[in-house]
């Protein structure tokens, strides 16, 4: 059974360094869904600039047991 | 980060280099592809056996590009938006898992897993690769609701199922046709696990033919204009959506905006309600939508998957910011959805079952309206009736024939909110569904019932300079014993919220009325009639059982199955649509017309609009007139 959380909040992992566009020291790493599916991004939390944007797992946090075959 | 060149400003040579053809040819190809998906849709609707296809238009068609271009969903039919929004991801996820290298000409790949492709298990995706020159160049696709996909509830529409195992048959990406030959094992898998397979079979055959038609039309375009022009047009279509959405987003002031929407309860008990919370962070041409703080996934199947939440984000922003943005993959290019896993709108298997998905994702739409309407001012859009209040019933006739009535006799259709353009429509479906309304004659033909009423309820449109659409009041007489499943989810707080100073529409409810001796007489609509009812849902006065915002909440699944005797009447009253603008700014002549047409009572005209109407709307409607002086005095006192 899945563990039920109370009002889940997306975890945003701090990343060192300034935003190359606005200079804010507010870079965070987290997954998003957009055109093209899931991505792991490193985004500036001030101006929303994506420093990194790499395709992530096809179904995001859901892992298929059949993928281990 | 450099912004892409604007499509109107690039030279003809640049356009041809980017899209493989001149502008005129791209426009022609795109229109021919739109014709293709509409032609597929028309053919399917003409041939469908299933009522939910035939009468509800519960299907959609799309065209997607090839794997090496990221499966862009470039062309969509004019139909069910929740299907369209998820089909781009569904095609990519299904084909990637199956392996594009494993597909051959003439194949039809299917998948119905909500976590892989969105919506719910009844909605099966049918995906046909289009080959040219020995390689996949496109996919033509349909998603169509199947009347039953197994599970514990006939038809599936119930909030009471606890997990994916109770929910129904989950089909991973598998072939239904291989090189245009039916795969018997797949057909048997479905028929052995679903009810009413005899109805599904001819629809499957029709879908196969529509996909072949779509493939043929795509290939005709490639033959006439060339592969480069065809593929370039798919890219151009998505780039157009992306550019228009970027422009629309840019008009919103930078900032962080929060909103929420409430769902009454799930199917287990009424001790827990569910809130969708949204934070929109807008910077320049980008929006990030964070659903953190939303309630955990529900204990029963009222959840939706993250792809449905993504669809809701696209629909809400399209409606609020620029309704002319073509709905393609490109709609989301500068929109990121950031959501924690395991919420009501990003549920996880196996416990986060997904059936009533549009109710949860509809709450995402409402929450975004709640967040942005205060910012948008005149561009704000008032809320709709919020829930399809879905009703399913089944039983056996006196002659022993099984029957079912699916999504026909509840509060499935209702009003929209008002906008700066005018009054809200009064009888449609939720903002992001875009279905049809089943014909009364068909409903009565298919099940032992008589539809006694299907009418606008007076004084239920939210007041405003432009009035919200009127709630729908529906009475159905059940001629034989029946088992009912009822799912109204938004009765605690108004879903039809106002915009730009408009008022909210009132909330609706559901009641059963036991068999009566005077069954030949229609039930009245005044408050006193409800005293003899069995309330199913709504916030009601504890004594009169009439709707009362200060009353007591009645829980729709207090009986998971509502069993009724012959002669019972089901009444469904939807929520009203929200109003737009100050009600006292409404043209008195419009109020007079509303009284004439029974949208507003004489009392409501004075109370809600400050307009004094003189006359009898029932016996002398042409004699109604406005008391100008009394109206001026009444409005001056407000």
XYZ file of C-alpha atoms in Angstrom:
707
model
C 0.000 0.000 0.000
C 1.264 3.494 -0.799
C 2.061 5.711 2.135
C -0.517 8.486 2.205
C 1.038 11.898 2.854
C -0.757 14.945 4.211
C -1.036 17.623 1.561
C 2.048 16.611 -0.407
C 4.479 19.325 -1.445
C 6.842 19.007 -4.393
C 10.439 18.601 -3.279
C 12.724 21.175 -4.889
C 16.402 20.391 -4.317
C 18.680 23.450 -3.969
C 21.445 23.766 -6.565
C 24.463 25.955 -6.012
C 25.147 28.924 -8.223
C 23.464 32.009 -9.627
C 20.892 32.132 -12.402
C 22.732 33.051 -15.610
C 19.832 35.270 -16.645
C 18.814 37.213 -13.539
C 21.655 36.407 -11.130
C 19.403 35.177 -8.324
C 20.872 32.415 -6.153
C 17.665 30.435 -6.308
C 18.301 27.430 -8.502
C 16.304 24.278 -7.714
C 16.127 20.813 -9.262
C 12.727 19.087 -9.643
C 10.575 17.270 -12.202
C 7.994 19.008 -14.396
C 5.537 17.963 -17.095
C 5.342 20.034 -20.246
C 5.322 19.715 -24.024
C 7.077 16.420 -24.692
C 6.353 14.780 -21.334
C 8.392 14.665 -18.119
C 11.629 16.581 -17.618
C 14.091 17.003 -14.777
C 14.883 20.696 -14.695
C 17.160 23.028 -12.843
C 15.212 26.267 -12.774
C 15.662 29.679 -11.332
C 12.889 30.196 -8.784
C 13.003 33.923 -9.348
C 12.724 34.261 -13.146
C 11.811 30.637 -14.131
C 14.813 30.312 -16.451
C 15.669 26.643 -17.081
C 19.400 26.121 -16.627
C 19.025 22.404 -17.330
C 16.151 20.540 -18.932
C 16.613 16.799 -19.477
C 13.921 14.246 -20.424
C 12.971 12.177 -17.361
C 11.349 8.813 -16.814
C 8.513 8.217 -19.294
C 5.832 7.995 -16.582
C 7.478 10.338 -14.093
C 7.449 8.877 -10.578
C 5.695 5.678 -11.695
C 8.011 2.749 -12.393
C 6.748 -0.289 -14.315
C 7.861 -3.678 -13.047
C 7.929 -4.795 -16.669
C 10.686 -2.268 -17.325
C 12.956 -4.530 -15.271
C 12.531 -7.483 -17.627
C 17.549 31.935 -23.469
C 16.680 33.475 -26.821
C 13.067 33.723 -27.893
C 12.238 32.071 -31.228
C 11.630 34.245 -34.275
C 8.008 35.268 -34.731
C 6.281 33.271 -37.454
C 4.854 36.335 -39.202
C 8.206 38.042 -39.294
C 10.431 35.342 -40.760
C 11.040 35.554 -44.486
C 9.505 33.182 -46.983
C 12.881 31.523 -47.486
C 13.320 31.094 -43.751
C 9.830 29.634 -43.489
C 10.508 27.107 -46.229
C 13.828 26.167 -44.677
C 12.161 25.643 -41.301
C 8.989 23.878 -42.401
C 9.739 22.206 -45.724
C 7.216 24.193 -47.750
C 5.895 27.682 -48.371
C 3.361 29.250 -46.014
C 0.427 28.716 -48.334
C 1.142 25.016 -48.776
C 1.538 24.494 -45.034
C -1.832 26.134 -44.445
C -3.424 23.909 -47.100
C -1.908 20.734 -45.645
C -2.964 21.688 -42.136
C -6.546 22.260 -43.239
C -6.551 18.973 -45.114
C -5.366 17.199 -41.953
C -8.098 18.871 -39.923
C -10.518 17.585 -42.513
C -9.033 14.118 -42.051
C -9.707 13.960 -38.277
C -13.221 15.356 -38.755
C -13.877 12.813 -41.508
C -12.718 10.018 -39.194
C -14.983 11.384 -36.454
C -18.023 11.645 -38.671
C -17.555 8.123 -39.943
C -17.257 6.700 -36.454
C -20.260 8.565 -35.128
C -22.369 7.400 -38.066
C -21.468 3.760 -37.478
C -21.188 3.520 -33.690
C -23.392 1.081 -31.802
C -22.508 2.243 -28.302
C -24.834 4.966 -26.966
C -22.018 6.833 -25.289
C -20.299 7.202 -28.648
C -23.426 7.784 -30.674
C -25.172 10.175 -28.295
C -22.388 11.739 -26.231
C -19.594 12.058 -28.833
C -17.323 10.428 -26.267
C -14.300 10.053 -28.530
C -11.627 12.108 -30.238
C -9.156 11.827 -33.108
C -5.642 13.209 -33.462
C -2.607 13.097 -35.727
C 0.862 12.912 -34.199
C 4.321 13.124 -35.690
C 7.050 10.467 -35.710
C 9.261 9.322 -32.809
C 12.382 11.201 -33.892
C 10.433 14.486 -33.682
C 9.021 13.713 -30.229
C 5.547 12.585 -31.297
C 4.140 16.134 -31.700
C 0.314 16.156 -31.493
C -0.336 18.610 -34.299
C -3.947 18.089 -35.370
C -7.011 17.421 -33.209
C -10.684 16.873 -33.903
C -13.386 19.244 -32.691
C -14.459 17.056 -29.826
C -13.804 15.872 -26.313
C -11.052 18.137 -24.975
C -9.949 15.934 -22.071
C -9.177 13.232 -24.625
C -7.285 15.602 -26.887
C -5.183 17.030 -24.089
C -3.840 13.646 -23.046
C -3.553 11.961 -26.437
C -0.201 13.490 -27.295
C 1.397 11.967 -24.211
C -0.626 8.760 -24.510
C 0.654 8.058 -28.022
C 4.261 8.755 -27.085
C 4.121 6.678 -23.890
C 2.367 3.717 -25.518
C 4.577 3.590 -28.604
C 7.803 4.077 -26.640
C 6.887 1.227 -24.295
C 5.821 -1.094 -27.102
C 8.806 -0.059 -29.177
C 8.330 1.761 -32.478
C 10.682 -0.792 -34.017
C 8.085 -3.476 -33.242
C 5.331 -1.779 -35.257
C 4.414 -2.679 -38.827
C 2.099 -1.212 -41.468
C -1.485 -2.174 -40.688
C -0.993 -2.409 -36.915
C -3.364 -0.937 -34.367
C -1.808 -0.488 -30.939
C -4.152 -0.048 -27.968
C -3.714 1.092 -24.365
C -6.187 2.201 -21.705
C -4.016 2.666 -18.604
C -4.769 6.066 -17.009
C -1.236 6.333 -15.655
C 0.307 5.741 -19.075
C -2.129 7.799 -21.117
C -4.579 9.729 -18.984
C -8.366 9.661 -18.463
C -9.824 6.309 -17.250
C -9.834 2.639 -18.174
C -13.029 2.886 -20.206
C -11.214 5.173 -22.636
C -9.177 3.003 -24.961
C -6.511 4.616 -27.160
C -6.230 3.199 -30.660
C -2.943 4.132 -32.348
C -2.065 3.356 -35.954
C 1.401 4.038 -37.319
C 1.602 5.556 -40.788
C 4.540 4.294 -42.802
C 6.135 6.006 -45.813
C 9.357 4.871 -47.427
C 9.586 2.002 -44.967
C 9.600 4.113 -41.803
C 7.044 5.566 -39.424
C 6.235 9.146 -40.411
C 3.118 9.726 -38.353
C 0.402 8.232 -36.161
C -3.364 8.517 -36.592
C -5.171 8.027 -33.324
C -8.546 7.691 -31.678
C -9.574 7.480 -28.069
C -13.088 6.168 -27.520
C -15.076 5.454 -24.372
C -16.095 1.796 -24.101
C -19.394 1.295 -22.324
C -17.832 -1.120 -19.867
C -14.302 -2.141 -18.987
C -15.000 -4.576 -16.176
C -14.444 -3.879 -12.494
C -16.980 -3.977 -9.715
C -19.511 -1.487 -11.120
C -21.381 -1.957 -14.418
C -20.304 0.845 -16.714
C -17.650 1.921 -14.252
C -19.060 5.341 -13.315
C -18.878 5.190 -9.543
C -16.783 6.837 -6.853
C -16.865 3.739 -4.667
C -14.029 1.648 -6.137
C -10.949 1.479 -3.910
C -8.035 0.632 -6.183
C -7.006 -0.252 -9.706
C -8.019 -3.878 -9.242
C -11.622 -2.988 -8.455
C -11.592 -0.275 -11.067
C -11.487 -2.386 -14.206
C -9.337 -4.047 -16.818
C -5.995 -2.292 -17.410
C -4.595 -2.839 -20.893
C -0.908 -2.047 -21.431
C 0.274 -1.220 -24.965
C -0.694 -4.296 -27.034
C -1.729 -4.931 -30.626
C -5.425 -5.264 -31.426
C -4.748 -5.593 -35.118
C -1.451 -6.847 -36.508
C -0.872 -6.059 -40.179
C -4.644 -5.540 -40.416
C -5.407 -8.974 -38.976
C -7.293 -9.079 -35.649
C -5.219 -10.367 -32.734
C -7.630 -12.866 -31.246
C -5.880 -13.078 -27.875
C -6.300 -9.340 -27.326
C -9.962 -9.409 -28.309
C -10.501 -12.318 -25.916
C -8.711 -10.484 -23.116
C -11.200 -7.664 -23.464
C -14.331 -9.705 -24.059
C -13.547 -12.040 -21.139
C -13.225 -9.135 -18.707
C -15.885 -6.639 -19.773
C -19.648 -6.503 -19.948
C -21.493 -5.872 -23.213
C -18.662 -7.029 -25.474
C -21.208 -7.451 -28.245
C -21.526 -3.688 -28.363
C -17.793 -3.115 -28.227
C -16.965 -5.402 -31.141
C -18.664 -3.467 -33.967
C -17.277 -0.205 -32.575
C -13.767 -1.691 -32.585
C -14.263 -2.683 -36.221
C -15.437 0.814 -37.086
C -12.456 2.375 -35.318
C -10.176 0.132 -37.360
C -11.771 1.444 -40.519
C -11.571 5.092 -39.419
C -7.877 4.664 -38.648
C -7.335 3.181 -42.107
C -9.162 6.184 -43.547
C -6.963 8.560 -41.570
C -3.847 6.750 -42.705
C -5.015 6.959 -46.325
C -5.674 10.706 -46.076
C -2.267 11.341 -44.490
C -0.549 9.360 -47.228
C -2.444 11.303 -49.899
C -1.026 14.519 -48.468
C 2.478 13.115 -48.411
C 2.136 11.904 -51.991
C 0.821 15.273 -53.184
C 3.046 17.674 -51.225
C 6.053 15.592 -50.193
C 7.216 14.202 -46.867
C 9.234 17.282 -45.909
C 6.221 19.545 -46.353
C 4.019 17.134 -44.385
C 6.377 16.810 -41.436
C 7.152 20.527 -41.540
C 3.451 21.289 -41.319
C 3.149 19.226 -38.135
C 5.956 21.294 -36.634
C 4.421 24.526 -37.910
C 1.073 23.674 -36.303
C 2.669 23.163 -32.902
C 4.873 26.259 -33.264
C 1.754 28.327 -33.992
C 0.102 27.179 -30.762
C 3.263 27.830 -28.798
C 3.648 31.351 -30.158
C 0.040 32.342 -29.506
C 0.142 30.948 -25.985
C 3.432 32.746 -25.302
C 1.857 36.023 -26.452
C -1.205 35.429 -24.294
C 0.833 34.595 -21.200
C 2.948 37.699 -21.688
C -0.137 39.894 -21.178
C -0.588 38.636 -17.599
C 1.309 40.735 -15.034
C 4.313 38.940 -13.564
C 3.515 37.538 -10.148
C 2.555 34.542 -8.029
C -1.146 33.732 -7.944
C -2.940 31.179 -5.792
C -6.338 29.542 -6.055
C -8.273 26.518 -4.856
C -11.349 24.401 -5.518
C -13.215 21.956 -3.288
C -14.557 18.462 -3.967
C -17.147 17.329 -1.424
C -16.090 13.749 -0.651
C -14.924 10.488 -2.136
C -16.842 7.231 -2.248
C -15.781 5.859 1.140
C -17.478 8.237 3.577
C -18.110 11.964 4.041
C -15.451 12.609 6.680
C -12.886 13.895 4.190
C -13.245 16.561 1.550
C -10.603 17.288 -1.053
C -9.033 20.569 -2.059
C -7.064 21.309 -5.198
C -4.578 24.085 -4.510
C -2.663 25.795 -7.246
C 0.108 28.376 -7.350
C 0.818 29.970 -10.716
C 4.178 31.645 -11.027
C 4.229 33.863 -14.091
C 7.371 35.453 -15.472
C 7.518 36.949 -18.938
C 6.267 34.324 -21.399
C 6.492 31.450 -18.922
C 4.116 30.026 -16.359
C 4.856 27.343 -13.797
C 1.816 25.717 -12.253
C 2.516 24.096 -8.880
C -0.126 21.831 -7.358
C 1.649 21.473 -4.009
C -0.742 21.588 -1.085
C -3.440 19.698 -2.937
C -5.077 16.961 -0.866
C -3.518 13.502 -0.907
C -4.946 11.055 -3.409
C -8.449 9.979 -2.505
C -9.306 6.675 -0.873
C -11.587 5.796 -3.767
C -11.449 6.396 -7.485
C -12.234 10.123 -7.748
C -8.579 10.855 -8.592
C -7.032 11.858 -11.872
C -3.569 11.307 -13.228
C -0.991 13.983 -13.836
C -1.661 13.982 -17.584
C -5.259 15.016 -16.891
C -4.018 17.782 -14.614
C -1.790 18.908 -17.469
C -4.771 18.960 -19.796
C -6.713 21.042 -17.287
C -3.884 23.561 -17.090
C -3.836 23.868 -20.879
C -7.609 24.252 -21.095
C -7.855 26.814 -18.290
C -5.087 28.992 -19.669
C -6.458 28.727 -23.201
C -9.946 29.776 -22.073
C -8.753 32.607 -19.875
C -5.916 34.018 -21.946
C -6.654 33.284 -25.622
C -9.430 30.887 -26.676
C -8.129 31.018 -30.255
C -4.906 29.141 -29.444
C -5.006 25.906 -31.479
C -4.955 22.965 -29.050
C -1.757 21.040 -29.880
C 1.332 19.827 -28.064
C 2.728 23.320 -28.516
C 0.119 24.765 -26.163
C 2.315 23.696 -23.224
C 5.708 24.824 -24.594
C 6.214 27.617 -22.056
C 4.042 26.041 -19.372
C 5.509 23.699 -16.759
C 3.339 21.649 -14.431
C 5.141 20.931 -11.176
C 3.286 18.561 -8.910
C 4.144 16.243 -6.051
C 3.182 12.625 -6.696
C 0.286 11.082 -4.817
C -2.212 13.926 -4.791
C -5.842 13.935 -5.862
C -4.653 15.127 -9.277
C -1.420 13.123 -9.564
C -2.462 9.817 -8.061
C -0.353 6.674 -8.019
C -1.248 3.009 -8.507
C -2.455 0.752 -7.072
C -4.452 2.614 -4.402
C -4.955 5.902 -6.219
C -7.609 4.502 -8.514
C -8.780 6.732 -11.356
C -12.342 6.727 -12.629
C -14.103 10.067 -12.127
C -11.005 11.795 -13.483
C -12.684 14.820 -15.059
C -14.145 15.865 -11.726
C -10.676 16.117 -10.185
C -9.065 17.737 -13.215
C -12.087 20.036 -13.502
C -11.258 21.260 -10.030
C -7.810 22.169 -11.380
C -9.551 24.340 -13.981
C -11.658 25.953 -11.244
C -8.609 26.584 -9.067
C -6.796 28.290 -11.944
C -9.858 30.465 -12.616
C -9.890 31.285 -8.900
C -6.232 32.287 -9.060
C -6.284 34.342 -12.249
C -9.758 35.905 -12.366
C -8.842 38.635 -9.862
C -5.821 39.491 -12.002
C -7.612 39.432 -15.319
C -10.444 41.831 -14.431
C -12.644 42.192 -17.507
C -10.978 39.178 -19.150
C -12.068 36.969 -16.254
C -14.439 34.084 -16.923
C -17.087 33.014 -14.390
C -17.342 29.409 -13.251
C -19.506 26.622 -14.648
C -21.697 23.993 -12.937
C -18.577 22.192 -11.758
C -19.579 18.531 -11.810
C -21.313 16.284 -14.304
C -23.291 14.845 -11.381
C -23.043 11.559 -13.212
C -25.837 9.036 -12.942
C -25.710 5.394 -13.963
C -28.492 2.883 -13.465
C -29.070 -0.712 -14.392
C -31.647 -3.393 -13.862
C -33.803 -6.034 -15.464
C -37.157 -5.398 -17.117
C -40.269 -7.312 -16.117
C -39.610 -9.457 -19.160
C -36.123 -10.326 -17.936
C -34.109 -8.138 -20.279
C -31.055 -6.461 -18.719
C -30.850 -2.722 -19.295
C -28.489 0.082 -18.451
C -28.678 3.850 -18.548
C -25.282 5.492 -18.554
C -24.651 9.218 -18.003
C -28.061 10.296 -19.225
C -30.360 10.999 -16.300
C -28.209 12.833 -13.783
C -26.992 16.394 -13.957
C -24.513 15.706 -16.712
C -25.323 18.885 -18.628
C -25.544 22.353 -17.183
C -24.520 25.972 -17.456
C -21.353 27.901 -18.089
C -20.372 31.143 -16.472
C -20.660 34.546 -18.097
C -17.816 36.399 -19.815
C -17.147 39.898 -21.077
C -18.787 38.773 -24.308
C -22.201 37.988 -22.824
C -24.406 35.686 -20.733
C -23.291 32.156 -19.952
C -24.808 29.325 -21.957
C -27.415 27.401 -20.011
C -27.247 23.834 -21.234
C -23.871 22.513 -22.244
C -21.179 20.373 -20.625
C -18.242 21.282 -18.425
C -15.742 23.747 -19.893
C -13.299 21.079 -20.985
C -15.554 18.251 -22.139
C -17.332 19.483 -25.297
C -19.761 16.567 -25.651
C -23.263 16.283 -27.048
C -26.572 15.907 -25.199
C -28.288 12.542 -25.685
C -31.749 12.804 -27.252
C -34.625 12.223 -24.839
C -36.255 9.796 -27.255
C -33.114 7.673 -27.362
C -32.765 7.665 -23.596
C -36.362 6.512 -23.180
C -35.926 3.884 -25.886
C -32.882 2.298 -24.290
C -34.090 2.003 -20.677
C -37.452 1.752 -18.834
C -37.850 5.401 -17.932
C -39.731 8.559 -18.808
C -37.908 11.865 -18.787
C -40.444 14.224 -17.263
C -38.429 17.418 -17.161
C -35.267 18.774 -18.717
C -35.517 22.514 -18.180
C -33.784 25.676 -17.030
C -34.366 26.418 -13.333
C -35.453 29.968 -12.574
C -33.197 32.346 -10.586
C -30.180 30.041 -10.783
C -27.879 32.019 -13.080
C -25.335 34.060 -11.111
C -26.296 37.736 -11.255
C -24.102 40.094 -13.195
C -23.956 42.653 -15.975
C -23.884 39.421 -17.925
C -25.844 36.609 -16.293
C -24.527 33.134 -15.608
C -26.211 30.249 -17.375
C -29.246 28.735 -15.638
C -28.974 25.490 -13.700
C -30.621 22.465 -15.281
C -33.513 20.708 -13.567
C -34.104 17.130 -14.666
C -36.842 14.739 -13.459
C -36.771 11.085 -14.507
C -39.505 8.532 -13.732
C -38.140 4.987 -13.411
C -40.695 2.440 -14.589
C -38.955 -0.642 -13.191
C -36.786 -1.393 -10.172
C -33.335 0.078 -10.604
C -29.867 0.254 -9.055
C -28.461 3.774 -9.231
C -24.930 5.140 -8.869
C -24.840 8.896 -8.315
C -21.752 11.085 -8.305
C -22.274 14.806 -7.649
C -19.015 16.217 -6.306
C -19.331 20.007 -6.012
C -22.350 20.859 -3.828
C -20.676 22.316 -0.721
C -19.390 25.586 -2.138
C -20.351 27.308 -5.397
C -18.525 26.130 -8.484
C -20.158 28.832 -10.585
C -18.072 31.597 -9.070
C -18.496 35.147 -10.322
C -15.977 37.163 -12.337
C -15.233 40.882 -12.480
C -17.719 41.587 -9.685
C -20.411 39.126 -10.773
C -22.227 36.883 -8.297
C -21.913 33.137 -7.911
C -24.640 30.805 -9.116
C -26.404 28.764 -6.403
C -25.615 25.118 -5.786
C -27.739 22.183 -6.845
C -28.681 18.844 -5.303
C -30.241 15.433 -6.019
C -33.321 13.770 -4.582
C -35.361 10.589 -5.028
C -39.148 10.893 -4.730
C -40.854 7.604 -3.734
C -43.706 6.280 -5.893
C -46.794 8.515 -5.547
C -50.504 7.919 -5.941
C -50.742 11.052 -8.086
C -47.908 9.861 -10.329
C -49.633 11.316 -13.373
C -48.974 14.811 -12.006
C -45.588 16.447 -12.498
C -43.614 17.174 -9.372
C -43.727 20.828 -8.487
C -40.648 23.012 -8.254
C -41.434 25.073 -5.177
C -39.520 24.527 -1.932
C -42.310 22.625 -0.164
C -42.239 19.734 -2.637
C -38.911 18.453 -1.256
C -40.327 17.514 2.160
C -41.484 14.196 0.672
C -38.115 13.371 -0.879
C -35.166 11.161 -0.016
C -32.170 13.465 -0.364
C -29.175 12.000 -2.153
C -26.831 14.973 -2.301
C -26.569 18.650 -1.634
C -26.604 21.151 1.180
C -30.246 21.199 2.249
C -32.536 22.654 4.864
C -32.932 19.941 7.542
C -36.713 20.323 7.632
C -37.842 21.249 4.149
C -35.001 19.391 2.369
C -34.852 22.258 -0.116
C -31.464 23.722 -1.124
C -30.080 25.984 1.589
C -26.440 27.167 1.716
C -26.682 27.169 5.526
C -28.188 23.694 5.657
C -26.885 20.155 6.115
C -24.632 18.323 3.661
C -26.027 15.088 2.264
C -23.461 12.538 1.153
C -23.986 11.046 -2.311
C -22.491 7.631 -1.434
C -24.212 7.180 1.926
C -25.668 4.300 -0.022
C -23.058 3.032 -2.496
C -25.948 1.717 -4.587
C -29.324 3.475 -4.448
C -32.002 0.854 -5.119
C -35.447 2.151 -6.075
C -38.918 0.747 -6.638
C -40.886 1.174 -9.870
C -42.479 4.602 -9.994
C -39.612 6.423 -8.289
C -38.622 9.849 -9.619
C -35.025 11.071 -9.616
C -34.557 14.838 -9.570
C -31.186 16.374 -10.403
C -30.565 20.114 -10.070
C -27.146 21.301 -11.231
C -25.177 24.236 -9.875
C -25.770 27.577 -11.591
C -23.216 29.419 -13.699
C -21.450 32.501 -12.343
C -22.222 36.057 -13.383
C -19.802 38.612 -14.860
C -19.723 42.259 -13.830
C -21.902 44.346 -11.509
C -25.548 43.132 -11.572
C -26.744 46.721 -11.197
C -25.025 47.524 -14.497
C -27.159 45.027 -16.402
C -29.347 46.641 -19.026
C -32.902 46.621 -17.593
C -34.194 45.508 -20.980
C -32.078 42.348 -20.625
C -33.576 41.746 -17.186
C -37.050 42.206 -18.643
C -36.243 39.638 -21.326
C -34.986 37.256 -18.620
C -38.281 37.606 -16.750
C -40.161 37.089 -20.018
C -38.146 33.903 -20.667
C -38.300 32.601 -17.070
C -34.590 32.861 -16.393
C -35.350 35.401 -13.654
C -38.487 35.853 -11.532
C -40.143 39.212 -10.911
C -38.872 38.988 -7.341
C -35.371 38.036 -8.497
C -35.276 40.975 -10.915
C -35.769 43.391 -8.023
C -33.622 41.506 -5.527
C -30.630 40.688 -7.725
C -30.696 43.418 -10.390
C -32.622 46.320 -8.873
C -35.063 46.185 -11.772
C -38.782 46.524 -11.045
C -40.828 44.515 -13.538
C -44.596 44.865 -13.624
C -46.931 42.234 -15.037
C -47.558 38.489 -15.092
C -44.851 36.501 -16.922
C -46.998 33.347 -17.050
C -50.379 34.664 -18.187
C -49.439 37.877 -19.982
C -45.770 37.707 -20.959
C -46.207 40.273 -23.727
C -47.624 42.740 -21.209
C -44.514 42.816 -19.017
C -42.903 46.220 -18.643
C -40.265 47.975 -16.580
C -41.243 50.527 -13.955
C -38.525 53.010 -14.871
C -38.923 55.303 -11.893
C -39.095 52.517 -9.329
C -36.081 50.880 -10.938
C -34.050 54.083 -10.780
C -34.982 54.557 -7.140
C -34.214 50.949 -6.239
C -30.819 51.009 -7.957
C -29.956 54.345 -6.380
C -30.487 52.834 -2.924
C -27.982 50.005 -3.531
